[in-house]
Amino acid sequence: MHSNESYKYMSNGVLLNLDELIKSGDVDLDNYYDGTAGLFNYEKSQYGIPKDVSTVALWYNKTLFDEVGLAYPDETWTWETFVAAAKKLTNKDKGIYGYAASNNLQDGYNNFIFQNEGTILNETQDKSTFNNPNTIEALQFYGDLINKEKVSPTLAQLAENDPQTMFQSGKVAMITHGSWMPGVFKDNEYTLANVDCAVLPQGKVRAAELNGLGYSIFAKTKYPEEAKKFVAFLASKKGNEIQSETGTAIPAYKGLAEGWVKAYPEFQVQAFVDELDYGVMRPFNATTLKWENLQTETLNEAFTGKITVEAAAEKIQKGTDKIIKEND
């Protein structure tokens, strides 16, 4: 169960209540990274047990860095280092860009918002904070990568060829993408030979967006007890060790990421695990999908220069509050 869909399924009675697994001690939610269980909690009951946790890091093309004589990204990188490198890597004659600033929240601008100490929702997740100065400043920085610094393809270009495709063909030197990508890049001949990853460049603070999947059961299953036993196993330390060692995902079960790192010796995927220490959980409430869609639509106008970032943030703030209120 993905957090994108969890509320819809939980609120419509499609998923089996799993509180019994917790009360019996078969599942201990304290074993999982903070916030992951909350993605599958509805009206104080649990409808999903955390499966994995994801972070977003900086993927880069070593060959393109070598060609311009740049040292590879590392933990010393700041936003300033990142922009300077993106400028040097951009070669319009060859159709190569330093970075792909896509209109994507999880893989893109949310990470910059959190690094700038910006916020999207308040602490109780029931009111938008999108027009706060730190959020606006981060979005301006992100949009400037396209419109001012010219180190990113335009949104129109990225609509024709998405960041992953451009990265895999050597037309973009850096992308921010998730911990679900090592298997994809390992299976691609070009990226296997040419790319690696590092932690995200630091803004005012270090930050990266966290998200995750959960194990859930269909409410009308003919075998609820058997299904619960299976979920309890999948969610156990042993189940998570299997998930880790096969390189499936970073387990939501704390302390078991080492096996996942060892599954991908081709890349420095420890970067994704390091980011767990300062990760920020995806803002989540009953209406997340609705206001995230509003966010994407409105920021498309800002990133294409049709409206200012300030105007976009104000529109998103008011629109999100209206969506949340209508759901009360």
CSV table of N, CA, C and O in Angstrom, one decimal, residues 4 6-8 10-11 42 121 125 284-291 323-324 327-328:
chain,number,residue,atom,x,y,z
A,4,ASN,N,0.3,7.3,-1.1
A,4,ASN,CA,-0.6,8.1,-2.0
A,4,ASN,C,-2.0,7.6,-2.0
A,4,ASN,O,-3.0,8.4,-2.2
A,6,SER,N,-3.3,5.3,0.5
A,6,SER,CA,-3.7,4.7,1.8
A,6,SER,C,-5.0,5.3,2.3
A,6,SER,O,-5.9,4.5,2.8
A,7,TYR,N,-5.2,6.6,2.4
A,7,TYR,CA,-6.3,7.2,3.0
A,7,TYR,C,-7.6,6.8,2.2
A,7,TYR,O,-8.6,6.4,2.9
A,8,LYS,N,-7.6,6.8,0.9
A,8,LYS,CA,-8.7,6.4,0.1
A,8,LYS,C,-9.2,5.0,0.5
A,8,LYS,O,-10.4,4.7,0.7
A,10,MET,N,-8.3,3.2,3.3
A,10,MET,CA,-8.6,3.1,4.7
A,10,MET,C,-10.0,3.6,5.0
A,10,MET,O,-10.8,3.0,5.8
A,11,SER,N,-10.3,4.8,4.5
A,11,SER,CA,-11.6,5.5,4.8
A,11,SER,C,-12.8,4.8,4.1
A,11,SER,O,-13.9,5.1,4.5
A,42,TYR,N,-5.6,5.4,10.4
A,42,TYR,CA,-6.9,6.1,10.2
A,42,TYR,C,-7.8,6.0,11.4
A,42,TYR,O,-8.0,4.9,11.9
A,121,LEU,N,2.9,21.9,5.5
A,121,LEU,CA,1.8,21.9,6.5
A,121,LEU,C,2.3,22.2,7.9
A,121,LEU,O,3.5,22.1,8.2
A,125,GLN,N,-0.7,19.0,10.8
A,125,GLN,CA,-1.1,18.6,9.4
A,125,GLN,C,-2.5,19.0,9.0
A,125,GLN,O,-3.1,18.4,8.1
A,284,PHE,N,1.5,14.6,5.2
A,284,PHE,CA,0.4,13.7,4.9
A,284,PHE,C,-0.8,13.9,5.8
A,284,PHE,O,-0.7,14.1,7.0
A,285,ASN,N,-1.9,14.0,5.1
A,285,ASN,CA,-3.2,14.0,5.8
A,285,ASN,C,-4.3,13.4,4.8
A,285,ASN,O,-3.9,12.9,3.8
A,286,ALA,N,-5.5,13.5,5.2
A,286,ALA,CA,-6.6,12.9,4.4
A,286,ALA,C,-6.7,13.4,3.0
A,286,ALA,O,-7.3,12.7,2.1
A,287,THR,N,-6.2,14.6,2.8
A,287,THR,CA,-6.4,15.2,1.4
A,287,THR,C,-5.1,15.4,0.7
A,287,THR,O,-5.1,16.2,-0.3
A,288,THR,N,-4.1,14.7,1.1
A,288,THR,CA,-2.8,14.9,0.5
A,288,THR,C,-2.8,14.9,-1.0
A,288,THR,O,-2.2,15.8,-1.7
A,289,LEU,N,-3.4,13.9,-1.7
A,289,LEU,CA,-3.4,13.8,-3.1
A,289,LEU,C,-4.0,15.0,-3.8
A,289,LEU,O,-3.5,15.5,-4.8
A,290,LYS,N,-5.1,15.6,-3.2
A,290,LYS,CA,-5.8,16.7,-3.8
A,290,LYS,C,-4.9,18.0,-3.7
A,290,LYS,O,-4.8,18.7,-4.8
A,291,TRP,N,-4.4,18.3,-2.6
A,291,TRP,CA,-3.6,19.5,-2.5
A,291,TRP,C,-2.2,19.4,-3.2
A,291,TRP,O,-1.6,20.3,-3.6
A,323,ILE,N,-9.2,22.9,0.6
A,323,ILE,CA,-9.4,21.5,0.4
A,323,ILE,C,-9.5,20.8,1.8
A,323,ILE,O,-10.3,19.9,1.9
A,324,ILE,N,-8.6,21.2,2.7
A,324,ILE,CA,-8.6,20.5,4.0
A,324,ILE,C,-10.0,20.8,4.7
A,324,ILE,O,-10.6,19.9,5.3
A,327,ASN,N,-13.0,18.9,3.7
A,327,ASN,CA,-12.9,17.5,4.1
A,327,ASN,C,-13.3,17.2,5.5
A,327,ASN,O,-13.6,16.1,5.9
A,328,ASP,N,-13.4,18.3,6.3
A,328,ASP,CA,-13.7,18.2,7.8
A,328,ASP,C,-15.1,17.7,8.0
A,328,ASP,O,-16.0,18.0,7.2
